[in-house]
Amino acid sequence: MFTVVVVEDEKPILELMKVVVGRNPDCQVVGAFSNPLEALEALPSLKPDIAFLDVEMPKLSGLELAGRMIDCCEHTRIVFTTAHKEYALEAFNVFAFDYILKPITPASVQRITDRLLKESGRPVSTNMDLHSQRTSIRCFGGFEVRNFKGDLVRWPTRKTEELFAYLLCYPNQEAGKWQLVDALWPEMDEARSVHNLHNTVYRLKKILKEHQLGLDIGKTGEGYLLEVLETTYDLLEFQRYNSAQSDAHGEIARLESLCMMYQGHLFDRKDYLWKHWLEEDYRKRFLSVVYDLGRLCLTRKDWIRAEQRLSDSLEIYPFEENICMLLMEVYAASGKWERLRTFYTNFEERYCIEFGIAPSRELQDLAIGYIKDNQG
């Protein structure tokens, strides 16, 4: 597994790259930055195997950043990403490992990892390996399913897609016939809804087989069951995670992996009526994971990793006060007083605009206390 840092000043592209790179079975994204100066500060601690750098960025270009990385990250392989071919020669003058023209694709990331695997003497993944590893199902931040070739799965009907989404929430569990009917066809009469269910299950089974997704639907006495065979996905990993059973050594890596999987609300932009309480449940799970990771990094004085993960979560849920308080604690512990003041001032202003009231007294008192301690 190669650790990866992505530096890209355009946030929509940064988010896309996190997904594309993170989907590769040989990569683990350990840092993603829209500000190259913040990336430069974090890199000595993260020491990634690969750094994907955008060439054109304000404050510090990717070429300048690469030149300054040589002293602190001499073993990091630099891969430039840009929309312009003319930077290729300059890129290789700073010992770039490779050069990718945007938009970045799964195939271009695989080309990079294959080169590194060959150089290190490790076997390149075979087609059989990729069959199981490249299949991807994303439930957080939208709903996207890709087969082992990386092709997007197209659904014959909206209800086929929705049925699959529902079953993904209850893997290896029986979903009763009437449970499914009530969830997907709540307004329809009994006979028509059961008929629709049978047809939709048939279509879904056909799709799963055609795309070889490593999943199957079995018939039970009272309904159906989604059998998870050789595929995993973000929602399933959150279900499997149990903090009480995690060993201390592997805890940070496990929590980081979960944080990177969570790209936003469950089945975001899908109007499934049955998903709302599940959406809130997984939001709480995610914030708990982020808090645990931030607290663990704080204990180990890993300020940069703590700041990165807490800040990333606030991009998704900007008004979570527990996360805000922990981030201020990280700033205070690491002596970043100016950043703490700027963060709280901006947070308070956005909070007042959004809700028409000030943040909680607890949060205000904490911020005031930190500022007084610094002035004292």
Tab-separated table of C-alpha atoms in Angstrom:
chain	number	residue	atom	x	y	z
A	1	MET	CA	0.000	0.000	0.000
A	2	PHE	CA	1.362	3.411	-1.019
A	3	THR	CA	0.573	6.473	1.096
A	4	VAL	CA	-0.538	9.445	-0.995
A	5	VAL	CA	-0.865	13.208	-0.596
A	6	VAL	CA	-2.895	15.285	-3.062
A	7	VAL	CA	-2.347	19.046	-3.493
A	8	GLU	CA	-4.870	20.831	-5.718
A	9	ASP	CA	-6.120	24.391	-5.235
A	10	GLU	CA	-9.556	23.850	-6.841
A	11	LYS	CA	-11.632	22.116	-4.185
A	12	PRO	CA	-14.083	20.290	-6.505
A	13	ILE	CA	-11.130	18.771	-8.353
A	14	LEU	CA	-9.422	17.983	-5.040
A	15	GLU	CA	-12.497	16.085	-3.847
A	16	LEU	CA	-12.682	14.181	-7.128
A	17	MET	CA	-9.001	13.237	-6.937
A	18	LYS	CA	-9.419	11.974	-3.378
A	19	VAL	CA	-12.130	9.622	-4.630
A	20	VAL	CA	-10.285	8.468	-7.768
A	21	VAL	CA	-6.937	7.920	-6.035
A	22	GLY	CA	-8.528	6.429	-2.919
A	23	ARG	CA	-10.404	3.920	-5.060
A	24	ASN	CA	-7.118	2.382	-6.213
A	25	PRO	CA	-6.385	-0.763	-4.153
A	26	ASP	CA	-2.686	0.138	-3.840
A	27	CYS	CA	-3.236	3.691	-2.515
A	28	GLN	CA	-4.190	5.238	0.805
A	29	VAL	CA	-4.763	8.997	0.775
A	30	VAL	CA	-3.257	10.388	3.999
A	31	GLY	CA	-3.489	14.079	3.147
A	32	ALA	CA	-5.408	16.381	0.785
A	33	PHE	CA	-4.667	20.111	0.605
A	34	SER	CA	-6.060	23.038	-1.363
A	35	ASN	CA	-3.365	25.336	0.072
A	36	PRO	CA	0.191	24.416	-1.046
A	37	LEU	CA	1.763	26.221	1.921
A	38	GLU	CA	-0.234	24.094	4.349
A	39	ALA	CA	0.816	21.032	2.362
A	40	LEU	CA	4.470	22.024	2.646
A	41	GLU	CA	4.084	22.309	6.406
A	42	ALA	CA	2.456	18.886	6.691
A	43	LEU	CA	4.637	16.884	4.302
A	44	PRO	CA	7.621	16.279	6.649
A	45	SER	CA	5.252	14.615	9.110
A	46	LEU	CA	3.217	12.649	6.574
A	47	LYS	CA	6.214	11.483	4.448
A	48	PRO	CA	4.002	10.100	1.653
A	49	ASP	CA	5.180	7.600	-0.919
A	50	ILE	CA	3.474	9.586	-3.700
A	51	ALA	CA	2.524	13.278	-3.974
A	52	PHE	CA	0.096	14.378	-6.681
A	53	LEU	CA	0.786	18.095	-7.215
A	54	ASP	CA	-1.192	20.522	-9.345
A	55	VAL	CA	1.245	22.620	-11.383
A	56	GLU	CA	-0.633	25.931	-11.399
A	57	MET	CA	-1.486	27.104	-7.877
A	58	PRO	CA	-1.486	30.524	-6.187
A	59	LYS	CA	1.055	31.327	-3.453
A	60	LEU	CA	3.266	28.387	-4.445
A	61	SER	CA	3.232	26.532	-7.755
A	62	GLY	CA	3.494	22.763	-7.907
A	63	LEU	CA	6.946	23.092	-9.454
A	64	GLU	CA	8.119	25.348	-6.599
A	65	LEU	CA	6.553	23.033	-4.032
A	66	ALA	CA	8.341	20.042	-5.562
A	67	GLY	CA	11.658	21.883	-5.410
A	68	ARG	CA	11.185	22.609	-1.698
A	69	MET	CA	10.122	19.021	-0.985
A	70	ILE	CA	13.490	17.558	-1.978
A	71	ASP	CA	15.084	18.284	1.407
A	72	CYS	CA	12.220	17.037	3.599
A	73	CYS	CA	10.731	14.258	1.459
A	74	GLU	CA	13.544	12.864	-0.653
A	75	HIS	CA	11.860	9.461	-1.034
A	76	THR	CA	8.464	10.862	-2.093
A	77	ARG	CA	7.640	10.263	-5.755
A	78	ILE	CA	6.210	13.418	-7.329
A	79	VAL	CA	3.442	13.190	-9.905
A	80	PHE	CA	2.321	16.454	-11.501
A	81	THR	CA	-1.284	16.958	-12.597
A	82	THR	CA	-2.183	19.726	-15.013
A	83	ALA	CA	-4.313	20.587	-18.006
A	84	HIS	CA	-1.307	21.920	-19.941
A	85	LYS	CA	1.237	19.783	-21.781
A	86	GLU	CA	3.838	22.574	-21.938
A	87	TYR	CA	4.875	22.053	-18.317
A	88	ALA	CA	6.205	18.553	-18.957
A	89	LEU	CA	9.857	19.547	-19.454
A	90	GLU	CA	9.906	21.749	-16.357
A	91	ALA	CA	8.279	18.949	-14.374
A	92	PHE	CA	11.046	16.505	-15.127
A	93	ASN	CA	13.681	19.124	-14.293
A	94	VAL	CA	12.578	18.758	-10.661
A	95	PHE	CA	12.832	14.967	-10.860
A	96	ALA	CA	9.146	14.264	-11.329
A	97	PHE	CA	8.241	10.580	-11.302
A	98	ASP	CA	5.380	11.072	-13.746
A	99	TYR	CA	3.071	13.607	-15.326
A	100	ILE	CA	-0.725	13.284	-15.716
A	101	LEU	CA	-2.931	15.447	-17.879
A	102	LYS	CA	-6.280	16.272	-16.283
A	103	PRO	CA	-8.807	14.900	-15.781
A	104	ILE	CA	-7.167	12.206	-13.675
A	105	THR	CA	-8.620	8.740	-14.271
A	106	PRO	CA	-8.438	5.363	-12.496
A	107	ALA	CA	-6.296	4.086	-15.381
A	108	SER	CA	-3.712	6.861	-14.961
A	109	VAL	CA	-3.464	6.213	-11.218
A	110	GLN	CA	-3.082	2.485	-11.889
A	111	ARG	CA	-0.251	3.248	-14.325
A	112	ILE	CA	1.583	5.102	-11.552
A	113	THR	CA	1.140	2.327	-8.988
A	114	ASP	CA	2.116	-0.369	-11.498
A	115	ARG	CA	5.403	1.452	-12.161
A	116	LEU	CA	6.116	1.721	-8.443
A	117	LEU	CA	5.258	-1.917	-7.828
A	118	LYS	CA	7.630	-3.001	-10.592
A	119	GLU	CA	10.424	-0.770	-9.270
A	120	SER	CA	10.052	-2.154	-5.751
A	121	GLY	CA	10.055	-5.750	-6.987
A	122	ARG	CA	6.504	-6.384	-5.839
A	123	PRO	CA	4.085	-8.192	-8.157
A	124	VAL	CA	1.731	-6.086	-10.226
A	125	SER	CA	-1.921	-6.985	-9.652
A	126	THR	CA	-3.217	-9.651	-12.022
A	127	ASN	CA	-6.510	-9.381	-13.848
A	128	MET	CA	-8.061	-11.759	-11.316
A	129	ASP	CA	-6.881	-9.534	-8.449
A	130	LEU	CA	-8.254	-6.432	-10.124
A	131	HIS	CA	-11.573	-8.185	-10.717
A	132	SER	CA	-12.289	-8.133	-6.999
A	133	GLN	CA	-10.314	-5.011	-6.056
A	134	ARG	CA	-11.481	-2.446	-8.621
A	135	THR	CA	-15.190	-3.018	-8.137
A	136	SER	CA	-16.330	0.006	-6.185
A	137	ILE	CA	-19.555	1.005	-4.493
A	138	ARG	CA	-19.831	4.485	-2.994
A	139	CYS	CA	-22.787	5.217	-0.737
A	140	PHE	CA	-21.556	8.381	1.024
A	141	GLY	CA	-21.651	11.682	-0.850
A	142	GLY	CA	-23.862	10.224	-3.584
A	143	PHE	CA	-24.451	6.759	-4.971
A	144	GLU	CA	-22.047	5.352	-7.529
A	145	VAL	CA	-21.367	1.749	-8.550
A	146	ARG	CA	-18.517	0.718	-10.861
A	147	ASN	CA	-17.631	-2.761	-12.075
A	148	PHE	CA	-14.154	-4.327	-12.081
A	149	LYS	CA	-13.350	-2.559	-15.368
A	150	GLY	CA	-14.098	0.794	-13.757
A	151	ASP	CA	-17.250	1.248	-15.863
A	152	LEU	CA	-20.191	3.038	-14.283
A	153	VAL	CA	-23.160	0.721	-13.750
A	154	ARG	CA	-26.290	1.978	-15.506
A	155	TRP	CA	-29.625	1.024	-13.960
A	156	PRO	CA	-32.578	-0.120	-16.103
A	157	THR	CA	-35.041	1.637	-13.775
A	158	ARG	CA	-34.836	4.015	-10.823
A	159	LYS	CA	-36.436	1.394	-8.580
A	160	THR	CA	-33.721	-1.127	-9.467
A	161	GLU	CA	-31.130	1.353	-8.239
A	162	GLU	CA	-33.159	2.145	-5.116
A	163	LEU	CA	-33.675	-1.522	-4.250
A	164	PHE	CA	-29.917	-2.096	-4.472
A	165	ALA	CA	-29.275	0.948	-2.265
A	166	TYR	CA	-31.738	-0.357	0.317
A	167	LEU	CA	-30.207	-3.843	0.395
A	168	LEU	CA	-26.692	-2.380	0.726
A	169	CYS	CA	-27.806	-0.912	4.053
A	170	TYR	CA	-28.658	-4.394	5.361
A	171	PRO	CA	-25.964	-6.748	3.991
A	172	ASN	CA	-26.333	-10.450	4.805
A	173	GLN	CA	-29.642	-9.704	6.531
A	174	GLU	CA	-33.088	-10.845	5.479
A	175	ALA	CA	-35.246	-8.053	4.089
A	176	GLY	CA	-38.865	-9.142	4.265
A	177	LYS	CA	-41.132	-8.853	1.232
A	178	TRP	CA	-43.501	-6.443	2.949
A	179	GLN	CA	-40.611	-4.472	4.399
A	180	LEU	CA	-39.321	-3.854	0.858
A	181	VAL	CA	-42.762	-3.092	-0.521
A	182	ASP	CA	-43.450	-0.527	2.226
A	183	ALA	CA	-40.075	1.145	1.628
A	184	LEU	CA	-40.150	1.329	-2.175
A	185	TRP	CA	-43.858	1.378	-3.116
A	186	PRO	CA	-45.645	2.818	-0.076
A	187	GLU	CA	-48.530	4.334	-2.089
A	188	MET	CA	-49.229	1.325	-4.341
A	189	ASP	CA	-51.835	-1.393	-3.818
A	190	GLU	CA	-50.674	-4.796	-2.575
A	191	ALA	CA	-50.922	-6.821	-5.782
A	192	ARG	CA	-49.135	-4.281	-7.989
A	193	SER	CA	-46.388	-3.597	-5.428
A	194	VAL	CA	-45.563	-7.314	-5.012
A	195	HIS	CA	-45.491	-7.703	-8.798
A	196	ASN	CA	-43.133	-4.726	-9.091
A	197	LEU	CA	-40.897	-6.151	-6.368
A	198	HIS	CA	-40.498	-9.484	-8.173
A	199	ASN	CA	-39.668	-7.746	-11.467
A	200	THR	CA	-37.204	-5.370	-9.806
A	201	VAL	CA	-35.401	-8.185	-7.968
A	202	TYR	CA	-35.071	-10.021	-11.288
A	203	ARG	CA	-33.568	-6.948	-12.976
A	204	LEU	CA	-31.178	-6.363	-10.087
A	205	LYS	CA	-29.948	-9.973	-10.032
A	206	LYS	CA	-29.290	-9.697	-13.767
A	207	ILE	CA	-27.276	-6.474	-13.323
A	208	LEU	CA	-25.181	-7.943	-10.494
A	209	LYS	CA	-24.359	-10.982	-12.601
A	210	GLU	CA	-23.581	-9.024	-15.769
A	211	HIS	CA	-21.203	-6.646	-14.003
A	212	GLN	CA	-19.728	-9.320	-11.724
A	213	LEU	CA	-19.925	-7.099	-8.654
A	214	GLY	CA	-19.190	-9.857	-6.149
A	215	LEU	CA	-22.708	-9.636	-4.709
A	216	ASP	CA	-25.783	-11.784	-5.104
A	217	ILE	CA	-29.407	-11.781	-3.983
A	218	GLY	CA	-30.770	-14.901	-2.377
A	219	LYS	CA	-34.420	-15.804	-1.776
A	220	THR	CA	-35.402	-16.478	1.811
A	221	GLY	CA	-38.620	-17.757	3.291
A	222	GLU	CA	-40.078	-14.313	3.852
A	223	GLY	CA	-38.093	-12.090	1.510
A	224	TYR	CA	-34.609	-11.546	0.089
A	225	LEU	CA	-31.028	-11.311	1.302
A	226	LEU	CA	-28.058	-9.465	-0.218
A	227	GLU	CA	-25.088	-11.805	-0.011
A	228	VAL	CA	-21.760	-9.962	0.254
A	229	LEU	CA	-19.253	-12.355	-1.279
A	230	GLU	CA	-15.924	-10.744	-2.206
A	231	THR	CA	-16.742	-7.057	-2.333
A	232	THR	CA	-16.609	-4.400	0.344
A	233	TYR	CA	-17.854	-0.815	0.298
A	234	ASP	CA	-17.828	2.309	2.431
A	235	LEU	CA	-21.106	1.731	4.275
A	236	LEU	CA	-20.172	-1.879	5.052
A	237	GLU	CA	-16.815	-0.776	6.475
A	238	PHE	CA	-18.591	1.628	8.828
A	239	GLN	CA	-20.850	-1.217	9.960
A	240	ARG	CA	-17.852	-3.460	10.611
A	241	TYR	CA	-15.906	-0.888	12.586
A	242	ASN	CA	-15.903	-1.384	16.338
A	243	SER	CA	-13.639	0.973	18.266
A	244	ALA	CA	-13.644	-1.308	21.297
A	245	GLN	CA	-12.020	-4.080	19.250
A	246	SER	CA	-9.326	-1.943	17.551
A	247	ASP	CA	-5.717	-2.357	18.647
A	248	ALA	CA	-3.903	0.850	19.546
A	249	HIS	CA	-1.229	0.414	16.879
A	250	GLY	CA	-3.642	0.098	13.971
A	251	GLU	CA	-6.246	2.550	15.257
A	252	ILE	CA	-5.043	5.672	13.425
A	253	ALA	CA	-4.801	3.908	10.057
A	254	ARG	CA	-8.276	2.401	10.494
A	255	LEU	CA	-9.864	5.700	11.518
A	256	GLU	CA	-8.126	7.540	8.668
A	257	SER	CA	-9.418	5.003	6.182
A	258	LEU	CA	-12.993	5.488	7.398
A	259	CYS	CA	-12.661	9.281	7.271
A	260	MET	CA	-11.500	9.153	3.659
A	261	MET	CA	-14.407	6.879	2.704
A	262	TYR	CA	-16.990	9.305	4.004
A	263	GLN	CA	-17.571	11.877	1.244
A	264	GLY	CA	-20.879	13.300	2.483
A	265	HIS	CA	-24.460	12.346	3.326
A	266	LEU	CA	-25.666	8.789	2.772
A	267	PHE	CA	-26.949	8.498	-0.831
A	268	ASP	CA	-26.651	12.252	-1.161
A	269	ARG	CA	-29.000	13.835	-3.738
A	270	LYS	CA	-31.153	10.686	-3.809
A	271	ASP	CA	-34.746	11.222	-2.652
A	272	TYR	CA	-35.208	7.833	-0.976
A	273	LEU	CA	-37.853	8.322	1.716
A	274	TRP	CA	-36.557	5.434	3.854
A	275	LYS	CA	-32.967	6.703	4.127
A	276	HIS	CA	-33.389	9.699	6.445
A	277	TRP	CA	-32.924	8.071	9.839
A	278	LEU	CA	-30.036	6.018	8.416
A	279	GLU	CA	-28.452	9.209	7.065
A	280	GLU	CA	-28.480	10.735	10.536
A	281	ASP	CA	-27.136	7.542	12.107
A	282	TYR	CA	-24.132	7.425	9.760
A	283	ARG	CA	-23.524	11.148	10.187
A	284	LYS	CA	-23.145	10.530	13.919
A	285	ARG	CA	-20.902	7.511	13.295
A	286	PHE	CA	-18.662	9.563	11.014
A	287	LEU	CA	-18.368	12.458	13.472
A	288	SER	CA	-17.552	9.985	16.246
A	289	VAL	CA	-14.777	8.497	14.100
A	290	VAL	CA	-13.408	11.979	13.321
A	291	TYR	CA	-13.492	12.969	16.984
A	292	ASP	CA	-11.766	9.760	18.073
A	293	LEU	CA	-9.078	10.232	15.425
A	294	GLY	CA	-8.558	13.885	16.355
A	295	ARG	CA	-8.314	13.036	20.052
A	296	LEU	CA	-5.861	10.204	19.383
A	297	CYS	CA	-3.660	12.447	17.210
A	298	LEU	CA	-3.807	15.144	19.864
A	299	THR	CA	-2.618	12.676	22.489
A	300	ARG	CA	0.289	11.680	20.240
A	301	LYS	CA	1.056	15.331	19.385
A	302	ASP	CA	0.414	14.666	15.725
A	303	TRP	CA	-0.914	18.185	15.221
A	304	ILE	CA	-0.839	18.214	11.427
A	305	ARG	CA	-2.846	15.023	10.964
A	306	ALA	CA	-5.350	16.126	13.607
A	307	GLU	CA	-5.848	19.525	11.964
A	308	GLN	CA	-6.212	17.969	8.510
A	309	ARG	CA	-8.894	15.461	9.465
A	310	LEU	CA	-10.882	17.824	11.695
A	311	SER	CA	-10.796	20.560	9.030
A	312	ASP	CA	-11.885	18.094	6.338
A	313	SER	CA	-14.901	17.038	8.396
A	314	LEU	CA	-15.913	20.681	8.866
A	315	GLU	CA	-16.000	21.041	5.083
A	316	ILE	CA	-18.879	18.538	5.180
A	317	TYR	CA	-20.536	19.575	8.461
A	318	PRO	CA	-19.328	23.141	9.136
A	319	PHE	CA	-21.262	23.774	12.353
A	320	GLU	CA	-20.396	20.707	14.465
A	321	GLU	CA	-19.361	22.356	17.704
A	322	ASN	CA	-17.621	19.324	19.256
A	323	ILE	CA	-15.326	19.128	16.230
A	324	CYS	CA	-14.763	22.895	16.354
A	325	MET	CA	-13.791	22.747	20.028
A	326	LEU	CA	-11.373	19.890	19.421
A	327	LEU	CA	-9.800	21.745	16.484
A	328	MET	CA	-9.278	24.811	18.683
A	329	GLU	CA	-7.684	22.561	21.284
A	330	VAL	CA	-5.305	21.271	18.586
A	331	TYR	CA	-4.426	24.843	17.552
A	332	ALA	CA	-3.777	25.798	21.174
A	333	ALA	CA	-1.687	22.701	21.919
A	334	SER	CA	0.440	23.294	18.806
A	335	GLY	CA	0.840	27.015	19.494
A	336	LYS	CA	-1.045	28.190	16.394
A	337	TRP	CA	-2.735	31.064	18.164
A	338	GLU	CA	-3.289	33.252	15.122
A	339	ARG	CA	-4.895	30.376	13.246
A	340	LEU	CA	-7.110	29.683	16.274
A	341	ARG	CA	-8.328	33.303	16.387
A	342	THR	CA	-8.953	33.392	12.637
A	343	PHE	CA	-10.785	30.078	12.718
A	344	TYR	CA	-13.102	31.066	15.568
A	345	THR	CA	-13.817	34.535	14.118
A	346	ASN	CA	-14.812	33.000	10.781
A	347	PHE	CA	-16.830	30.248	12.458
A	348	GLU	CA	-18.752	32.719	14.644
A	349	GLU	CA	-19.527	34.932	11.656
A	350	ARG	CA	-20.808	32.031	9.520
A	351	TYR	CA	-22.798	30.618	12.446
A	352	CYS	CA	-24.584	33.940	13.050
A	353	ILE	CA	-25.422	34.282	9.351
A	354	GLU	CA	-26.710	30.686	9.140
A	355	PHE	CA	-28.743	30.509	12.376
A	356	GLY	CA	-29.279	34.139	13.409
A	357	ILE	CA	-27.777	33.510	16.854
A	358	ALA	CA	-24.314	33.244	18.373
A	359	PRO	CA	-22.596	29.860	18.930
A	360	SER	CA	-23.108	28.088	22.258
A	361	ARG	CA	-21.796	29.730	25.399
A	362	GLU	CA	-19.485	26.747	25.933
A	363	LEU	CA	-17.796	27.304	22.567
A	364	GLN	CA	-17.534	31.075	23.103
A	365	ASP	CA	-16.009	30.629	26.569
A	366	LEU	CA	-13.497	28.122	25.243
A	367	ALA	CA	-12.361	30.468	22.478
A	368	ILE	CA	-12.143	33.464	24.837
A	369	GLY	CA	-10.174	31.371	27.356
A	370	TYR	CA	-7.626	30.283	24.755
A	371	ILE	CA	-7.177	33.845	23.500
A	372	LYS	CA	-6.680	35.170	27.065
A	373	ASP	CA	-4.167	32.417	27.834
A	374	ASN	CA	-2.144	33.385	24.787
A	375	GLN	CA	-2.239	37.097	25.630
A	376	GLY	CA	-1.295	36.336	29.211
